[in-house]
């Protein structure tokens, strides 16, 4: 079919690429259930806060229904990543033995449906739920699914209107409305095909094994909670039809309309024609039970491709809209009620539509991925057993299969609690903060993944966060200065706290030349001044050859090295948030402990096999390695990898204790004497730091610190963007909710 005047103008002004950049947002509703597939009796997770104030995770009709809502995005992989993060966040907040039901079909409902708990956002909302339960069939109110919110790139409208269509429409709003109207009409016409390709609910009641299987029992006309059909002839008639349905009590409220497409604006329904349509909401996708998120990206890509097609193709003549829509409803009824494992009566028309879309994509230079998608979907027409509905229908025990899917998805979400799917390009602290933000309704934008820069937005408030904890709460100039170890040490010394003596070297040879001086003085700590990851400590100076080897290795990682006096004490990291110490961890140097039966190699492998250990800064606890220093330490114990270590004997593999060198991390928040906490908080206050990580060497954390003995607390470093993850995932002791505390500081209103 030839494109219409809008399509021709898009080609003339080279605007076709913009049609593939439409913004898509998702609303995914899933049920909370127990291990038997029955509605959960657990309370709504408190971490999500107020249902009225959390736009990302909240209830639907029932207290057990969780609705996950993403922002609108033009990049579909980013959209799916955001949904993956939201979905995992929701799962991790569930009570033990609670799961997310993977089907749009209802789980096992109470025999007495009046026992279904309504959502309780507020008194008005609760009353409306009661009205809905009396007006509509409860089972249909308890189904779930996916709504796709689609809006076009505004530049497409402005360019077209300014170049040509200001001559044909009385206003810009009227022009935009006309485009959204013809796209809505297209979605209604093609609803039958969407249901064929992506329907996945062979039965309304999952436990009803004898029910006739069909493509979708939820999103066909028979599955809707109301019989009200939308009038897509014009925007005004659409509004009038829904208002009349409320007056005649066919709908409790206009928001209950569950036709395949809704028009959405920033105002109320009555102002839709005047303010204009801002986006379309397609309400007809079943959950995909094979995806943890409930959403198949193929379905979203297909919806956007259809929208692109309808933008450029001619609209229906007004006189034909009602008749065509009625025919579309009949087709949808036919297709949705077919046996999902057999060929559809509409297989040939389905193939023709997909072929037409393929020709369209090729002719107008749409992304090559659209052609690949259409080829994949056409296989579902050729072989109906490839459709989701057929795959679900062929399960011999649908209830047990659904429970198994729910448990597998839940286990996957909990397997690595330090990783947030969809956000794994970020460092650990950024992922942990992002998860807390998603749970509380704070929008998370990744500004720069390699640099770990996030923009967090809640209402009208926005905050930039770097590396998971670097914020504008701290003075910008000081944040920059503290990134340099020598400067940070000088700033701390100027505040009157004890710091180790040190000297900075710009070349390996200069430092090696001073070997004799350091050997005479005893121990030494070598630190890369530009990276926190390059640290080596020796309590007793090694032989010159090893010292030279270590120094040259350090200079391969950094341009300058600080040689520092070694302090014999325990190493602690104090985490300051909002000016107060919220968490403290003790760091023990990398070590193994013998059991009298196991070799050094086996002890190393056993410790590294723990779930939280792995590559430094990619897992909360860094693995133990056998580098130059570690082998030197083993040799000093007269050990090799095959030696069996006697029971209870601790072997220190290093003498420095850093997060990246295999240190054991112990929570010490409740054990530290208050005097040290007061001293750290005073230092942070003097420097006007709201957020900081402060490294302190303390011989005895139980002994009261006195200013007359500054050696009781020697300050090694201070960080304006400290790690959060060591306090959340210590090797021993309690996890501290520092990511949530930081988020509360950034957004006091949540």
PDB file of C-alpha atoms in Angstrom, residues 85-199:
ATOM      1  CA  UNK A  85      16.146  -4.060  37.408  1.00  0.00           C
ATOM      2  CA  UNK A  86      12.629  -3.239  38.604  1.00  0.00           C
ATOM      3  CA  UNK A  87      11.561  -6.864  38.458  1.00  0.00           C
ATOM      4  CA  UNK A  88      14.585  -8.080  40.415  1.00  0.00           C
ATOM      5  CA  UNK A  89      14.136  -5.296  42.958  1.00  0.00           C
ATOM      6  CA  UNK A  90      10.526  -6.327  43.487  1.00  0.00           C
ATOM      7  CA  UNK A  91      11.431  -9.994  43.882  1.00  0.00           C
ATOM      8  CA  UNK A  92      14.116  -9.263  46.466  1.00  0.00           C
ATOM      9  CA  UNK A  93      11.617  -7.353  48.576  1.00  0.00           C
ATOM     10  CA  UNK A  94       9.203 -10.289  48.785  1.00  0.00           C
ATOM     11  CA  UNK A  95       8.730 -12.224  51.989  1.00  0.00           C
ATOM     12  CA  UNK A  96      10.294 -15.684  52.206  1.00  0.00           C
ATOM     13  CA  UNK A  97       8.250 -18.274  50.294  1.00  0.00           C
ATOM     14  CA  UNK A  98       6.557 -15.556  48.231  1.00  0.00           C
ATOM     15  CA  UNK A  99       6.885 -15.503  44.449  1.00  0.00           C
ATOM     16  CA  UNK A 100       5.666 -13.574  41.403  1.00  0.00           C
ATOM     17  CA  UNK A 101       3.073 -15.496  39.400  1.00  0.00           C
ATOM     18  CA  UNK A 102       4.301 -15.795  35.787  1.00  0.00           C
ATOM     19  CA  UNK A 103       0.928 -16.064  34.024  1.00  0.00           C
ATOM     20  CA  UNK A 104      -1.844 -13.626  33.202  1.00  0.00           C
ATOM     21  CA  UNK A 105      -4.201 -16.469  34.143  1.00  0.00           C
ATOM     22  CA  UNK A 106      -5.303 -16.242  37.747  1.00  0.00           C
ATOM     23  CA  UNK A 107      -3.419 -18.261  40.350  1.00  0.00           C
ATOM     24  CA  UNK A 108      -5.466 -20.275  42.850  1.00  0.00           C
ATOM     25  CA  UNK A 109      -8.016 -17.811  44.217  1.00  0.00           C
ATOM     26  CA  UNK A 110      -9.898 -18.192  47.522  1.00  0.00           C
ATOM     27  CA  UNK A 111     -13.081 -20.241  47.283  1.00  0.00           C
ATOM     28  CA  UNK A 112     -14.825 -17.193  48.715  1.00  0.00           C
ATOM     29  CA  UNK A 113     -13.744 -14.453  46.315  1.00  0.00           C
ATOM     30  CA  UNK A 114     -14.777 -11.770  48.814  1.00  0.00           C
ATOM     31  CA  UNK A 115     -11.666 -12.793  50.780  1.00  0.00           C
ATOM     32  CA  UNK A 116      -9.420 -11.263  48.106  1.00  0.00           C
ATOM     33  CA  UNK A 117      -7.620  -8.344  49.794  1.00  0.00           C
ATOM     34  CA  UNK A 118      -8.154  -5.014  48.031  1.00  0.00           C
ATOM     35  CA  UNK A 119      -5.314  -2.534  47.583  1.00  0.00           C
ATOM     36  CA  UNK A 120      -5.370   0.042  50.378  1.00  0.00           C
ATOM     37  CA  UNK A 121      -3.542   3.082  49.017  1.00  0.00           C
ATOM     38  CA  UNK A 122      -6.084   5.390  50.698  1.00  0.00           C
ATOM     39  CA  UNK A 123      -9.728   5.468  51.748  1.00  0.00           C
ATOM     40  CA  UNK A 124     -10.956   6.776  48.398  1.00  0.00           C
ATOM     41  CA  UNK A 125      -9.012   4.151  46.485  1.00  0.00           C
ATOM     42  CA  UNK A 126     -10.195   1.354  48.768  1.00  0.00           C
ATOM     43  CA  UNK A 127     -13.818   2.430  48.284  1.00  0.00           C
ATOM     44  CA  UNK A 128     -13.348   2.393  44.524  1.00  0.00           C
ATOM     45  CA  UNK A 129     -11.966  -1.167  44.726  1.00  0.00           C
ATOM     46  CA  UNK A 130     -15.121  -2.175  46.574  1.00  0.00           C
ATOM     47  CA  UNK A 131     -17.260  -0.640  43.827  1.00  0.00           C
ATOM     48  CA  UNK A 132     -15.271  -2.458  41.158  1.00  0.00           C
ATOM     49  CA  UNK A 133     -15.650  -5.791  42.954  1.00  0.00           C
ATOM     50  CA  UNK A 134     -19.430  -5.338  43.003  1.00  0.00           C
ATOM     51  CA  UNK A 135     -19.655  -4.193  39.391  1.00  0.00           C
ATOM     52  CA  UNK A 136     -17.241  -6.518  37.542  1.00  0.00           C
ATOM     53  CA  UNK A 137     -16.420 -10.206  37.655  1.00  0.00           C
ATOM     54  CA  UNK A 138     -13.736 -10.609  40.337  1.00  0.00           C
ATOM     55  CA  UNK A 139     -11.796 -13.249  38.437  1.00  0.00           C
ATOM     56  CA  UNK A 140     -11.305 -10.847  35.544  1.00  0.00           C
ATOM     57  CA  UNK A 141     -10.139  -8.145  37.938  1.00  0.00           C
ATOM     58  CA  UNK A 142      -7.506 -10.599  39.188  1.00  0.00           C
ATOM     59  CA  UNK A 143      -5.918 -11.288  35.804  1.00  0.00           C
ATOM     60  CA  UNK A 144      -2.659  -9.539  34.973  1.00  0.00           C
ATOM     61  CA  UNK A 145      -0.667  -8.511  31.933  1.00  0.00           C
ATOM     62  CA  UNK A 146       1.420  -5.900  30.171  1.00  0.00           C
ATOM     63  CA  UNK A 147       0.406  -2.434  28.991  1.00  0.00           C
ATOM     64  CA  UNK A 148       2.581  -0.754  26.368  1.00  0.00           C
ATOM     65  CA  UNK A 149       2.694   3.052  26.443  1.00  0.00           C
ATOM     66  CA  UNK A 150       3.862   4.484  23.141  1.00  0.00           C
ATOM     67  CA  UNK A 151       4.561   8.066  22.108  1.00  0.00           C
ATOM     68  CA  UNK A 152       6.272   9.455  19.050  1.00  0.00           C
ATOM     69  CA  UNK A 153       9.352  11.614  18.909  1.00  0.00           C
ATOM     70  CA  UNK A 154       7.987  15.146  19.267  1.00  0.00           C
ATOM     71  CA  UNK A 155      10.406  16.390  16.634  1.00  0.00           C
ATOM     72  CA  UNK A 156       8.487  14.321  14.100  1.00  0.00           C
ATOM     73  CA  UNK A 157       5.290  16.273  14.821  1.00  0.00           C
ATOM     74  CA  UNK A 158       6.899  19.708  14.972  1.00  0.00           C
ATOM     75  CA  UNK A 159       8.807  19.305  11.706  1.00  0.00           C
ATOM     76  CA  UNK A 160       5.839  17.919   9.794  1.00  0.00           C
ATOM     77  CA  UNK A 161       3.482  20.564  11.119  1.00  0.00           C
ATOM     78  CA  UNK A 162       5.869  23.438  10.486  1.00  0.00           C
ATOM     79  CA  UNK A 163       6.842  22.286   6.978  1.00  0.00           C
ATOM     80  CA  UNK A 164       3.456  21.240   5.575  1.00  0.00           C
ATOM     81  CA  UNK A 165       0.547  20.396   7.799  1.00  0.00           C
ATOM     82  CA  UNK A 166      -0.060  23.779   9.404  1.00  0.00           C
ATOM     83  CA  UNK A 167      -1.947  24.413   6.156  1.00  0.00           C
ATOM     84  CA  UNK A 168      -4.256  21.426   6.646  1.00  0.00           C
ATOM     85  CA  UNK A 169      -5.043  21.481  10.379  1.00  0.00           C
ATOM     86  CA  UNK A 170      -6.413  24.277  12.521  1.00  0.00           C
ATOM     87  CA  UNK A 171      -3.913  23.641  15.286  1.00  0.00           C
ATOM     88  CA  UNK A 172      -0.818  21.644  16.200  1.00  0.00           C
ATOM     89  CA  UNK A 173      -2.851  19.655  18.744  1.00  0.00           C
ATOM     90  CA  UNK A 174      -5.386  18.666  16.105  1.00  0.00           C
ATOM     91  CA  UNK A 175      -2.549  17.445  13.866  1.00  0.00           C
ATOM     92  CA  UNK A 176      -0.971  15.345  16.619  1.00  0.00           C
ATOM     93  CA  UNK A 177      -4.363  13.936  17.560  1.00  0.00           C
ATOM     94  CA  UNK A 178      -4.976  12.879  13.969  1.00  0.00           C
ATOM     95  CA  UNK A 179      -1.762  10.842  13.864  1.00  0.00           C
ATOM     96  CA  UNK A 180      -2.406   9.175  17.210  1.00  0.00           C
ATOM     97  CA  UNK A 181      -5.963   8.440  16.116  1.00  0.00           C
ATOM     98  CA  UNK A 182      -4.977   6.570  12.971  1.00  0.00           C
ATOM     99  CA  UNK A 183      -2.314   4.606  14.874  1.00  0.00           C
ATOM    100  CA  UNK A 184      -4.912   3.628  17.484  1.00  0.00           C
ATOM    101  CA  UNK A 185      -7.247   2.507  14.721  1.00  0.00           C
ATOM    102  CA  UNK A 186      -4.417   0.394  13.318  1.00  0.00           C
ATOM    103  CA  UNK A 187      -3.745  -1.316  16.645  1.00  0.00           C
ATOM    104  CA  UNK A 188      -7.443  -2.145  16.984  1.00  0.00           C
ATOM    105  CA  UNK A 189      -7.473  -3.643  13.471  1.00  0.00           C
ATOM    106  CA  UNK A 190      -4.373  -5.737  14.169  1.00  0.00           C
ATOM    107  CA  UNK A 191      -5.290  -6.806  17.687  1.00  0.00           C
ATOM    108  CA  UNK A 192      -6.119 -10.308  16.452  1.00  0.00           C
ATOM    109  CA  UNK A 193      -2.601 -10.731  15.056  1.00  0.00           C
ATOM    110  CA  UNK A 194      -0.974  -9.466  18.249  1.00  0.00           C
ATOM    111  CA  UNK A 195      -3.008 -11.969  20.252  1.00  0.00           C
ATOM    112  CA  UNK A 196      -2.046 -14.802  17.918  1.00  0.00           C
ATOM    113  CA  UNK A 197       1.658 -13.995  18.115  1.00  0.00           C
ATOM    114  CA  UNK A 198       1.935 -13.228  21.830  1.00  0.00           C
ATOM    115  CA  UNK A 199      -1.116 -14.634  23.631  1.00  0.00           C
TER     116      UNK A 199
END
